[in-house]
XYZ file of C-alpha atoms in Angstrom:
779
model
C 116.814 150.222 88.829
C 118.648 150.546 85.471
C 118.530 146.781 84.978
C 114.773 146.783 85.660
C 114.220 149.659 83.214
C 116.293 147.998 80.477
C 114.198 144.830 80.904
C 111.007 146.826 80.331
C 112.490 148.426 77.192
C 113.498 145.013 75.846
C 109.963 143.651 76.424
C 108.463 146.664 74.616
C 110.829 146.150 71.641
C 109.916 142.448 71.459
C 106.208 143.288 71.600
C 106.607 145.906 68.813
C 108.502 143.453 66.589
C 105.840 140.773 67.115
C 103.085 143.231 66.315
C 104.858 144.491 63.157
C 105.513 140.904 62.030
C 101.876 139.942 62.558
C 100.687 142.956 60.567
C 103.146 142.169 57.765
C 101.975 138.559 57.582
C 98.320 139.581 57.590
C 99.032 142.091 54.827
C 100.814 139.493 52.703
C 97.888 137.069 53.028
C 95.168 139.620 52.351
C 96.605 141.402 49.354
C 98.477 138.704 47.461
C 98.768 135.000 46.900
C 101.625 135.408 44.400
C 104.165 133.969 46.840
C 103.172 130.584 48.192
C 105.961 130.776 50.772
C 104.396 133.713 52.607
C 101.074 131.920 52.829
C 102.677 128.690 53.902
C 104.467 130.457 56.734
C 101.170 131.519 58.323
C 99.099 128.410 57.648
C 98.814 125.653 60.219
C 98.993 121.972 59.472
C 95.450 120.570 59.801
C 94.814 119.350 63.342
C 98.068 120.771 64.798
C 97.493 122.355 68.234
C 100.085 124.714 69.740
C 100.371 127.742 72.020
C 100.237 131.044 70.119
C 100.266 134.789 70.679
C 98.248 136.629 68.044
C 98.041 140.399 67.645
C 95.104 141.239 65.380
C 95.037 144.119 62.937
C 92.230 145.810 64.917
C 94.340 145.937 68.090
C 92.860 142.839 69.785
C 95.227 140.275 71.335
C 94.784 136.502 71.689
C 97.063 134.191 73.665
C 96.431 130.506 74.116
C 95.873 127.209 72.300
C 95.683 127.583 68.506
C 94.651 125.116 65.812
C 93.379 125.273 62.225
C 93.900 129.059 62.121
C 91.608 129.830 65.049
C 91.508 129.507 68.860
C 91.041 125.899 69.946
C 91.363 124.984 73.623
C 92.211 127.196 76.594
C 92.909 130.811 75.695
C 92.602 134.489 76.564
C 91.217 137.152 74.240
C 91.658 140.863 75.017
C 89.613 143.362 73.011
C 90.991 146.822 72.316
C 88.059 148.369 74.217
C 89.047 146.575 77.423
C 86.695 143.539 77.312
C 88.377 140.204 78.030
C 87.513 136.503 77.817
C 89.488 133.725 79.483
C 88.360 130.156 79.013
C 87.590 127.356 76.573
C 87.418 127.755 72.780
C 86.179 125.365 70.096
C 86.961 126.266 66.477
C 87.050 129.984 67.155
C 83.945 130.090 69.368
C 83.711 130.468 73.135
C 82.457 127.010 74.108
C 82.593 125.447 77.572
C 83.685 127.144 80.800
C 84.990 130.683 80.744
C 84.974 134.152 82.224
C 84.058 137.358 80.379
C 84.793 140.747 81.905
C 83.724 144.234 80.863
C 85.730 147.488 81.286
C 83.076 148.675 83.745
C 84.051 145.874 86.129
C 81.079 143.623 85.354
C 81.860 139.903 84.903
C 80.199 136.699 83.747
C 81.679 133.374 84.820
C 80.158 130.113 83.722
C 79.157 128.094 80.654
C 79.328 129.336 77.060
C 77.843 127.805 73.924
C 78.562 129.018 70.390
C 79.673 132.391 71.748
C 76.589 132.895 73.911
C 76.137 132.783 77.658
C 74.356 129.442 77.796
C 74.197 127.035 80.748
C 74.949 127.620 84.422
C 76.685 130.916 85.104
C 77.025 133.964 87.345
C 76.769 137.568 86.156
C 78.008 140.282 88.513
C 77.307 143.836 87.403
C 79.466 146.877 88.011
C 77.082 147.860 90.809
C 77.099 144.308 92.297
C 73.745 143.398 90.722
C 74.257 139.600 90.672
C 72.438 136.729 88.957
C 73.360 133.085 89.584
C 71.600 130.413 87.596
C 70.683 129.084 84.183
C 71.108 130.968 80.885
C 69.852 130.286 77.362
C 71.189 132.360 74.448
C 72.248 135.309 76.662
C 68.951 135.286 78.566
C 68.192 134.230 82.121
C 66.102 131.109 81.593
C 65.545 128.313 84.111
C 66.190 128.368 87.846
C 68.218 131.205 89.281
C 68.672 133.795 92.021
C 69.262 137.518 91.665
C 70.519 140.061 94.180
C 69.517 143.532 92.973
C 71.586 146.656 93.529
C 68.848 148.169 95.721
C 68.990 145.205 98.110
C 66.009 143.235 96.773
C 66.378 139.477 96.213
C 64.571 137.031 93.889
C 64.871 133.247 93.909
C 62.927 131.005 91.547
C 62.174 130.321 87.902
C 63.065 132.558 84.947
C 61.933 132.633 81.338
C 63.085 134.897 78.537
C 65.093 137.029 80.966
C 62.204 137.689 83.371
C 60.888 136.018 86.551
C 58.349 133.511 85.236
C 56.975 130.473 87.062
C 57.277 129.823 90.789
C 59.443 132.229 92.757
C 60.030 134.323 95.886
C 60.816 138.054 95.820
C 62.145 139.698 98.993
C 62.149 143.515 99.192
C 64.758 145.313 101.270
C 61.944 146.814 103.373
C 60.986 143.332 104.627
C 57.990 142.678 102.349
C 58.018 139.424 100.383
C 55.950 137.687 97.707
C 55.869 133.898 97.291
C 53.977 132.498 94.329
C 53.614 132.464 90.568
C 55.070 134.940 88.084
C 54.613 135.728 84.412
C 56.761 138.059 82.286
C 58.354 139.631 85.356
C 55.087 140.339 87.174
C 53.192 138.625 89.978
C 50.602 136.539 88.157
C 48.640 133.485 89.299
C 48.306 132.193 92.842
C 50.572 133.817 95.399
C 51.040 135.252 98.881
C 52.236 138.752 99.753
C 53.522 139.144 103.305
C 54.197 142.689 104.503
C 56.851 143.547 107.085
C 53.993 144.543 109.405
C 52.751 140.925 109.426
C 49.652 141.547 107.308
C 49.280 139.230 104.318
C 47.261 138.621 101.171
C 46.645 135.088 99.855
C 44.956 134.650 96.503
C 44.993 135.348 92.794
C 47.178 137.934 91.024
C 47.190 139.408 87.561
C 49.800 141.753 86.036
C 51.306 142.508 89.447
C 48.073 143.197 91.370
C 45.478 141.147 93.291
C 42.755 140.029 90.872
C 40.086 137.418 91.569
C 39.559 135.427 94.763
C 41.699 136.426 97.708
C 41.926 136.865 101.447
C 43.575 139.747 103.309
C 44.584 138.945 106.904
C 45.652 141.227 109.738
C 48.022 140.239 112.517
C 45.207 140.360 115.091
C 43.319 137.550 113.287
C 40.797 139.704 111.376
C 40.414 138.908 107.696
C 38.613 140.018 104.555
C 37.468 137.476 101.933
C 36.240 138.502 98.515
C 36.771 139.101 94.825
C 39.559 141.620 94.210
C 39.995 144.132 91.405
C 41.593 147.544 90.841
C 38.168 148.563 89.554
C 36.200 149.291 92.725
C 32.965 148.419 90.899
C 34.134 144.808 90.559
C 35.369 144.573 94.163
C 33.152 142.640 96.560
C 33.718 140.736 99.794
C 33.074 140.302 103.495
C 35.071 141.501 106.496
C 35.373 139.170 109.528
C 36.730 140.917 112.678
C 38.692 139.035 115.303
C 37.468 138.646 118.849
C 40.026 141.184 120.079
C 38.968 143.944 117.679
C 36.061 146.108 118.893
C 34.227 149.103 117.496
C 33.933 150.158 113.878
C 36.731 149.459 111.436
C 37.190 151.979 108.642
C 39.061 150.179 105.878
C 38.705 150.087 102.083
C 40.121 147.145 100.040
C 41.319 149.699 97.479
C 43.852 150.842 100.099
C 45.842 147.720 99.254
C 46.351 149.040 95.694
C 46.906 152.695 96.598
C 48.998 152.293 99.761
C 50.162 148.796 100.702
C 51.593 147.860 97.287
C 53.487 151.125 96.784
C 56.534 149.645 98.489
C 56.379 146.480 96.400
C 57.777 147.610 93.052
C 59.933 145.134 91.119
C 63.465 146.406 90.552
C 64.398 146.689 86.853
C 67.966 145.633 87.633
C 71.161 146.419 85.759
C 71.270 145.961 81.986
C 74.153 144.214 80.232
C 75.866 146.768 78.000
C 77.170 144.344 75.351
C 76.845 140.572 75.205
C 79.913 138.372 74.622
C 78.317 137.032 71.423
C 78.286 140.568 70.009
C 82.058 140.746 70.510
C 82.869 137.539 68.633
C 85.244 137.817 65.693
C 85.213 136.283 62.225
C 88.052 133.791 61.901
C 89.678 132.616 58.643
C 88.462 129.544 56.794
C 90.991 126.760 56.738
C 89.477 124.649 53.981
C 89.545 127.129 51.099
C 93.088 128.243 52.046
C 94.470 124.752 51.705
C 92.904 124.398 48.284
C 94.473 127.688 47.131
C 98.037 126.819 48.196
C 99.209 125.222 44.908
C 97.833 128.088 42.814
C 100.350 130.950 42.437
C 98.125 133.424 40.610
C 96.851 136.843 41.520
C 93.023 136.704 41.711
C 91.257 138.737 39.074
C 88.644 141.304 39.949
C 85.873 139.214 38.411
C 87.040 136.038 40.107
C 85.365 136.845 43.421
C 84.045 133.986 45.462
C 80.544 134.021 46.916
C 80.275 134.484 50.652
C 79.962 131.414 52.824
C 78.711 130.787 56.340
C 81.189 131.275 59.145
C 81.208 128.976 62.139
C 78.332 130.787 63.831
C 76.179 131.187 60.755
C 77.299 134.709 59.789
C 78.371 135.422 56.216
C 82.095 135.912 55.638
C 84.456 135.727 52.698
C 86.273 132.430 52.522
C 89.639 133.761 51.293
C 89.910 136.763 53.609
C 92.400 136.311 56.442
C 91.369 139.163 58.718
C 90.003 139.551 62.211
C 87.344 141.943 63.397
C 83.955 142.322 64.972
C 80.697 141.329 63.286
C 80.161 144.865 62.033
C 83.528 145.306 60.374
C 84.014 141.772 59.072
C 82.732 142.734 55.639
C 84.904 145.878 55.413
C 88.077 143.801 55.845
C 87.296 141.734 52.756
C 89.321 142.512 49.650
C 87.135 140.540 47.273
C 83.863 141.899 45.968
C 80.859 140.397 47.768
C 78.176 138.466 45.922
C 74.951 136.945 47.244
C 75.335 133.456 48.599
C 74.088 130.871 46.165
C 72.614 127.550 47.146
C 72.273 124.917 44.475
C 70.048 121.892 44.745
C 73.176 119.722 44.877
C 74.415 121.501 48.019
C 71.027 121.256 49.706
C 70.226 117.643 48.923
C 70.669 114.900 51.483
C 72.827 112.157 50.027
C 72.318 108.613 51.226
C 75.263 106.841 52.758
C 75.721 103.479 51.055
C 76.935 102.023 54.326
C 73.380 102.337 55.719
C 72.100 99.539 53.500
C 75.011 97.284 54.394
C 74.159 97.689 58.077
C 70.525 96.740 57.498
C 69.063 100.262 57.730
C 66.104 101.346 55.654
C 66.979 104.512 53.695
C 64.405 107.270 54.028
C 63.850 110.368 51.923
C 61.709 113.223 53.271
C 59.550 115.084 50.794
C 57.406 118.070 51.783
C 54.171 118.367 49.831
C 52.428 121.750 49.318
C 50.383 122.674 52.374
C 46.611 122.493 52.143
C 43.761 123.362 54.461
C 42.128 120.241 55.938
C 38.412 119.537 55.743
C 35.405 120.365 53.586
C 33.329 123.484 54.174
C 29.801 122.656 55.341
C 27.552 124.575 52.962
C 23.822 124.400 52.297
C 22.889 120.977 51.017
C 25.498 119.213 53.145
C 24.028 116.359 55.210
C 25.206 118.030 58.442
C 24.265 121.599 57.501
C 21.266 121.727 59.893
C 23.343 120.197 62.680
C 25.949 122.924 62.215
C 23.283 125.641 62.433
C 21.843 124.054 65.579
C 25.271 123.906 67.154
C 25.988 127.561 66.377
C 22.601 128.698 67.677
C 23.050 126.741 70.901
C 26.538 128.051 71.623
C 25.487 131.627 70.901
C 22.657 131.127 73.409
C 24.901 129.554 76.078
C 27.855 131.915 75.864
C 25.973 135.103 75.093
C 23.497 135.085 77.951
C 24.386 137.262 80.964
C 26.148 135.539 83.839
C 27.513 136.787 87.164
C 31.246 137.111 87.734
C 32.653 133.670 88.392
C 35.201 132.674 90.997
C 37.885 130.098 90.237
C 36.907 128.317 93.446
C 33.906 126.245 92.363
C 31.511 124.452 94.677
C 30.779 120.756 94.312
C 27.271 121.570 93.063
C 28.756 123.104 89.910
C 29.884 119.602 88.868
C 26.487 117.989 89.471
C 25.428 116.029 86.367
C 21.982 114.974 87.591
C 20.281 118.260 86.782
C 19.026 118.123 83.187
C 17.851 121.399 81.702
C 16.910 121.462 78.035
C 16.301 124.630 76.025
C 13.832 124.329 73.170
C 14.631 126.141 69.897
C 11.414 126.386 67.814
C 11.847 127.711 64.290
C 9.655 130.758 65.021
C 11.690 131.665 68.104
C 10.686 132.046 71.736
C 11.157 134.349 74.702
C 14.745 133.168 75.141
C 15.691 131.939 71.661
C 15.810 133.669 68.255
C 13.919 132.525 65.139
C 16.009 130.417 62.779
C 15.914 128.580 59.446
C 16.998 125.184 60.749
C 14.748 122.414 62.023
C 13.344 122.544 65.560
C 15.705 121.108 68.181
C 16.508 120.981 71.876
C 19.795 122.078 73.410
C 21.577 121.029 76.586
C 24.616 122.453 78.389
C 26.591 120.144 80.642
C 28.015 121.829 83.760
C 27.841 125.310 82.169
C 29.444 127.089 85.145
C 32.449 124.740 85.104
C 33.138 125.204 81.403
C 32.587 128.973 81.634
C 35.216 129.039 84.367
C 37.526 126.804 82.325
C 37.297 129.246 79.416
C 38.200 132.044 81.825
C 41.091 129.958 83.180
C 42.344 129.336 79.628
C 41.991 133.092 78.897
C 39.371 132.648 76.172
C 37.496 135.855 75.407
C 33.709 135.109 75.193
C 33.205 137.428 72.212
C 36.086 135.918 70.239
C 34.862 132.434 71.160
C 31.402 133.134 69.748
C 32.772 134.790 66.599
C 35.032 131.816 65.883
C 32.279 129.217 66.211
C 29.090 131.164 65.492
C 30.278 133.828 63.045
C 29.390 134.147 59.389
C 31.980 131.565 58.351
C 30.898 127.946 58.115
C 32.601 125.080 59.918
C 34.791 122.583 58.078
C 34.237 118.841 58.382
C 37.345 116.700 58.283
C 37.378 114.387 55.300
C 37.232 111.132 57.263
C 35.949 110.303 60.750
C 38.270 108.961 63.404
C 38.671 105.274 64.224
C 36.181 105.657 67.064
C 33.446 106.765 64.645
C 33.477 110.346 65.893
C 33.285 113.244 63.467
C 35.515 116.273 63.697
C 34.736 119.849 62.724
C 37.074 122.840 62.583
C 36.207 126.494 62.887
C 37.181 128.579 59.880
C 39.940 130.370 61.829
C 41.340 126.969 62.993
C 41.152 127.971 66.672
C 38.680 125.319 67.823
C 37.903 121.696 67.028
C 34.506 120.162 67.638
C 34.275 116.398 68.167
C 31.147 114.271 68.411
C 31.146 111.937 71.420
C 29.532 108.671 72.401
C 27.393 108.579 75.517
C 30.084 106.580 77.331
C 32.701 109.235 76.541
C 30.432 111.963 77.938
C 30.099 109.976 81.160
C 33.882 109.641 81.408
C 34.423 113.375 80.912
C 31.756 114.319 83.452
C 33.135 111.788 85.935
C 36.678 113.134 85.700
C 35.657 116.806 85.404
C 36.370 117.801 89.059
C 39.853 116.231 88.922
C 40.446 117.647 85.424
C 39.524 121.145 86.598
C 41.873 120.977 89.583
C 44.675 119.594 87.406
C 44.586 122.252 84.688
C 44.216 124.955 87.323
C 47.244 123.708 89.246
C 49.484 123.184 86.189
C 49.393 125.987 83.652
C 51.699 124.076 81.276
C 49.639 120.885 81.261
C 49.749 118.988 77.970
C 46.279 117.434 78.250
C 43.581 118.590 75.855
C 41.854 121.864 76.724
C 38.067 121.462 76.880
C 35.905 124.589 76.433
C 32.368 123.218 76.352
C 30.250 120.051 76.450
C 26.831 120.128 74.778
C 24.066 117.998 73.326
C 21.625 118.586 70.459
C 18.372 116.571 70.377
C 16.727 116.637 66.989
C 12.916 116.610 66.878
C 10.982 113.945 65.041
C 10.306 110.236 65.533
C 13.991 109.305 65.914
C 14.739 111.839 68.684
C 18.415 111.562 67.715
C 20.933 112.977 70.181
C 24.296 114.347 69.076
C 26.773 114.978 71.885
C 29.928 116.965 71.232
C 32.830 118.628 72.991
C 34.673 121.806 71.962
C 38.456 121.676 72.248
C 41.424 123.850 71.378
C 43.131 123.109 68.066
C 46.829 122.420 68.647
C 47.723 123.338 65.074
C 46.241 126.826 65.039
C 49.495 128.528 64.092
C 51.120 130.714 61.472
C 53.579 127.876 60.779
C 52.735 125.262 58.166
C 52.575 121.812 59.766
C 54.666 119.585 57.496
C 54.423 116.364 59.519
C 52.031 115.204 62.218
C 52.413 112.120 64.395
C 50.012 110.294 66.740
C 52.230 108.460 69.256
C 51.120 105.881 71.851
C 54.150 103.738 72.537
C 52.590 100.556 71.111
C 53.604 98.820 67.889
C 50.680 96.597 66.843
C 48.889 98.253 63.928
C 50.770 101.501 64.524
C 51.826 102.209 60.948
C 50.381 104.205 58.066
C 50.477 102.322 54.778
C 51.439 105.292 52.607
C 54.465 106.007 50.484
C 56.454 109.219 50.978
C 54.852 110.761 47.886
C 51.372 110.137 49.325
C 52.108 111.784 52.693
C 50.983 115.401 52.961
C 50.341 117.933 55.706
C 46.985 116.334 56.626
C 48.327 112.763 56.977
C 48.525 111.557 60.565
C 51.506 109.229 60.930
C 51.905 106.697 63.741
C 54.556 105.179 65.971
C 56.256 102.975 63.383
C 56.263 105.868 60.881
C 58.248 108.076 63.243
C 61.738 108.832 61.932
C 62.921 111.608 64.257
C 64.219 112.267 67.745
C 63.226 115.750 68.907
C 65.880 117.532 70.949
C 64.740 120.356 73.253
C 66.828 122.884 75.129
C 67.745 121.773 78.640
C 65.274 123.891 80.616
C 62.393 123.034 78.277
C 63.238 119.326 78.302
C 63.298 119.280 82.106
C 59.896 121.002 82.230
C 58.613 118.579 79.575
C 59.661 115.552 81.659
C 58.045 116.961 84.791
C 54.782 117.763 83.009
C 54.551 114.388 81.257
C 54.896 112.731 84.688
C 52.186 114.961 86.201
C 49.766 114.423 83.316
C 50.311 110.656 83.210
C 49.801 110.420 86.983
C 46.510 112.299 86.603
C 45.292 110.057 83.754
C 46.360 106.910 85.594
C 44.424 107.968 88.698
C 41.334 108.514 86.547
C 41.771 105.032 84.991
C 42.290 106.534 81.525
C 44.212 104.715 78.794
C 44.584 104.662 74.987
C 45.603 108.336 74.905
C 48.377 109.555 72.636
C 50.784 112.422 72.097
C 49.901 114.425 69.002
C 53.035 116.017 67.537
C 53.192 118.584 64.743
C 56.477 119.445 63.013
C 57.332 122.540 60.977
C 60.654 122.482 59.112
C 62.300 125.890 59.221
C 64.073 125.510 55.875
C 62.814 123.627 52.828
C 64.638 123.552 49.493
C 62.994 124.331 46.184
C 62.705 120.608 45.481
C 60.644 120.109 48.646
C 63.315 118.531 50.873
C 64.030 119.849 54.403
C 67.497 121.384 54.684
C 69.853 119.898 57.259
C 71.478 122.307 59.696
C 74.447 120.339 60.988
C 75.869 116.851 61.091
C 77.500 115.372 64.162
C 79.788 112.389 64.478
C 77.295 109.587 65.094
C 78.234 106.837 62.689
C 76.726 108.367 59.571
C 78.668 111.305 58.155
C 76.648 113.382 55.741
C 77.919 116.592 54.138
C 75.661 119.622 54.474
C 75.388 122.975 52.788
C 77.169 124.546 55.749
C 80.227 122.308 55.656
C 83.357 123.948 54.333
C 85.306 122.564 51.434
C 87.731 120.757 53.684
C 84.954 118.391 54.621
C 84.775 119.480 58.251
C 81.137 119.166 59.228
C 81.493 119.207 63.003
C 81.878 122.986 63.298
C 79.440 124.316 65.947
C 76.912 126.849 64.726
C 73.776 128.585 65.925
C 70.494 127.110 64.702
C 68.138 129.279 62.728
C 65.550 129.035 65.497
C 68.056 130.290 68.087
C 69.163 133.136 65.827
C 65.560 134.192 65.221
C 64.904 134.283 68.951
C 68.107 136.185 69.604
C 67.402 138.978 67.136
C 63.656 139.014 67.863
C 63.278 138.412 71.622
C 59.528 139.043 71.318
C 59.350 135.600 69.729
C 59.923 134.108 73.187
C 56.542 135.446 74.287
C 54.682 133.024 71.995
C 56.612 129.965 73.214
C 54.906 127.721 75.734
C 55.447 124.086 76.573
C 54.072 122.274 73.510
C 53.411 125.479 71.548
C 55.779 127.134 69.026
C 58.776 125.327 70.521
C 62.089 125.615 68.639
C 63.891 122.284 68.553
C 66.257 120.128 66.569
C 64.897 117.027 64.846
C 67.500 114.313 64.360
C 66.719 111.919 61.532
C 66.556 108.237 62.518
C 66.487 105.039 60.489
C 65.068 101.624 61.414
C 66.720 98.342 60.793
C 64.955 96.479 58.001
C 65.187 93.250 60.002
C 63.445 94.730 63.055
C 59.986 95.874 62.064
C 58.788 96.521 65.613
C 61.612 98.947 66.438
C 59.786 101.989 67.830
C 62.683 104.451 67.894
C 65.193 104.203 65.072
C 68.950 104.637 65.102
C 70.145 108.287 65.096
C 71.926 109.356 61.914
C 73.478 112.648 62.994
C 71.427 114.617 60.446
C 69.651 117.538 62.111
C 66.855 119.870 61.048
C 65.784 123.145 62.630
C 62.108 122.685 63.448
C 59.218 124.189 65.372
C 57.279 121.523 67.269
C 53.791 121.392 68.737
C 52.558 118.604 71.004
C 49.619 117.736 73.247
C 48.116 114.671 74.951
C 44.826 113.862 73.204
C 42.039 111.226 73.300
C 41.801 111.193 77.102
C 38.172 110.003 77.292
C 38.715 106.234 77.120
C 38.732 104.429 80.436
C 39.674 100.808 81.005
C 36.131 99.491 80.848
C 34.858 95.987 80.145
C 35.174 96.390 76.361
C 38.865 97.318 76.634
C 39.495 94.435 79.048
C 37.936 92.016 76.553
C 39.966 93.573 73.727
C 43.143 93.073 75.755
C 42.274 89.423 76.527
C 41.487 88.665 72.868
C 44.537 90.345 71.316
C 46.942 89.058 73.982
C 46.359 85.521 72.627
C 47.297 86.568 69.090
C 50.036 89.186 69.589
C 52.688 90.269 72.026
C 50.711 91.698 75.000
C 53.191 94.575 75.337
C 52.647 95.673 71.724
C 48.889 96.281 71.861
C 47.203 99.524 72.906
C 44.536 98.048 75.190
C 46.384 97.512 78.460
C 45.838 98.412 82.109
C 46.124 102.200 82.793
C 49.160 101.730 85.050
C 50.997 99.676 82.449
C 49.856 102.050 79.696
C 51.135 105.080 81.602
C 54.586 103.559 82.186
C 54.954 102.426 78.570
C 53.794 105.804 77.276
C 56.272 107.729 79.446
C 59.184 105.457 78.563
C 58.486 105.807 74.850
C 57.892 109.568 74.821
C 61.121 110.192 76.740
C 62.977 108.289 74.017
C 61.339 110.341 71.270
C 62.145 113.616 73.065
C 65.626 114.222 74.416
C 67.813 117.025 75.723
C 69.807 118.962 73.142
C 73.366 118.548 74.402
């Protein structure tokens, strides 16, 4: 017993000595650099990895692999408040596999990235509330399952920390819902099955039945109708089974007031503090090594500006102290000054070795943003046409119409019925007087497009105000290659394109399949169509102008700095403009592309799936010559108009960045600006959809000067934080006789695989292969 006790005392004395020594060393480093020997004792040789036990001045303890004055490799970190992390470290950040535990007993075991729970992992709360699945920046995002503390269970897709997508929720009382979710609520098509055996199949909105649906009883009786919490909008028909006799007293509103009371979604257990909030600020190796030969006490006015730490936070380069994010600044002994960024530190130097390897150097210059198009005012050649268009749309959208169901009959797609509305200048029973010339107006499949607008959640009043308000339309400066003209609404929400008769026939022919496709896949990338109309001008010419109304991909608060039209072909796919001539309205093509866009894993997987679905749809409809329109917004641009790189990785070309420390180490992991914005403002996730407002990393590429037809250049390792927008456009060209002749003619002169006019099956495969080289997973 005495021997055991003496061993404990000896261990306590050793621990106390180690702690006192660590404090003494930290004190020597913080308050003086007079003695180089003291500093040299605590500094590591660059790249040396060894096992260390560190007792921090705030009471935290680290044991494990140590290199370059920070954890590197396998290690354990114990916070003074009882939190603990055991796992992989990279340059002072939790990176790789690890386990984080809270004093309450909650644990997270799985992948970490830059200090955040990111990747596959399992969180088990103190009350056994458990989530197993994918994480992105501390949020449940991707596929996962959750067992709630009250016994409920959810299995399916997650976004931004909430059930979103396809999923199944099982209540402890035996009820279950299988279907679509949005922002943690039942939304879309789904089935609710009660423990009693009764079920509802149909549409949902914000957690309640809304729209077309069928309620079935176990005896075979069912009720079919349009559902709404507002009893005035509820309508339907009850069909009794053969076994049910007599009167049946039942109100559909009972489903809302009674049946759904036991179907509340559990809020679940909240995480008290995320591992990323516990991360510490480690010392900076580079500036220490530079200070070693200098044996002078720093003067009060010789303070250094703050620099970025490994995760993007500001810290003082010469301060050797450990602490949380909140007390990192208080441990600094030097006065803090705002971080300065000179043009030299933000510029992107060109590596001379690029030219020797045959690469074409490329400099990116961002021109001031400008609004595209010319306002159509009185005196413009298309002023009357604009007035006619606005009058017609106001007439079509504004007239009363019964509530529409998403289940359309085949007659709604009938194109044979031709109904023209005459608009005399003096007005008529159904049309207002106007100052334009007399014209006739036609709606194509009005019920279908009204339902499409409802499906795309377009408010009729907002739609009319955008197109038919007091503001004039803007005509784009030059028509497209097809000869079509484009017009933009003043608020940039909608684009109007004139069509040829053949294009109208293609759209009407594919309309049933298009409707089913966009209804089935909410994240489809194909163009959203809101209306198809025709204006017939009076007079001897009887000129007809057909046009379609589409959503504008670039209606956003972000300035679009670069836009690309990508097909996957090389012949003629280049814009003959110098960098100084390229502005925000220039549409670049395949051979102008100098980026690879890297998306987060869950978004990239969804992107691949949706590209396959959309290409299958277009191939089945014999459509070709479509393209992916991509818009790029650079998150940071220097005063000289150059995008600012965020990090450089080891990929052959090694370029210093503003975030590299003075030791030249540029491989330090850090959080992108886009990720940080989303972390501190989670509401930003709500605006992100596939192809809309998507944070990404754009890696600069260069093409070999001796290989002009190289579609995707060589990666350079230079990255930019960007917001990307993308959509599949120009989907109204089928492989008709003119395209077959074009293919036969050009195939004699050029490489048949390089031209755009090819068979839809071949076009689809080439398009997919190319797009999945341009977009990649951010690893």
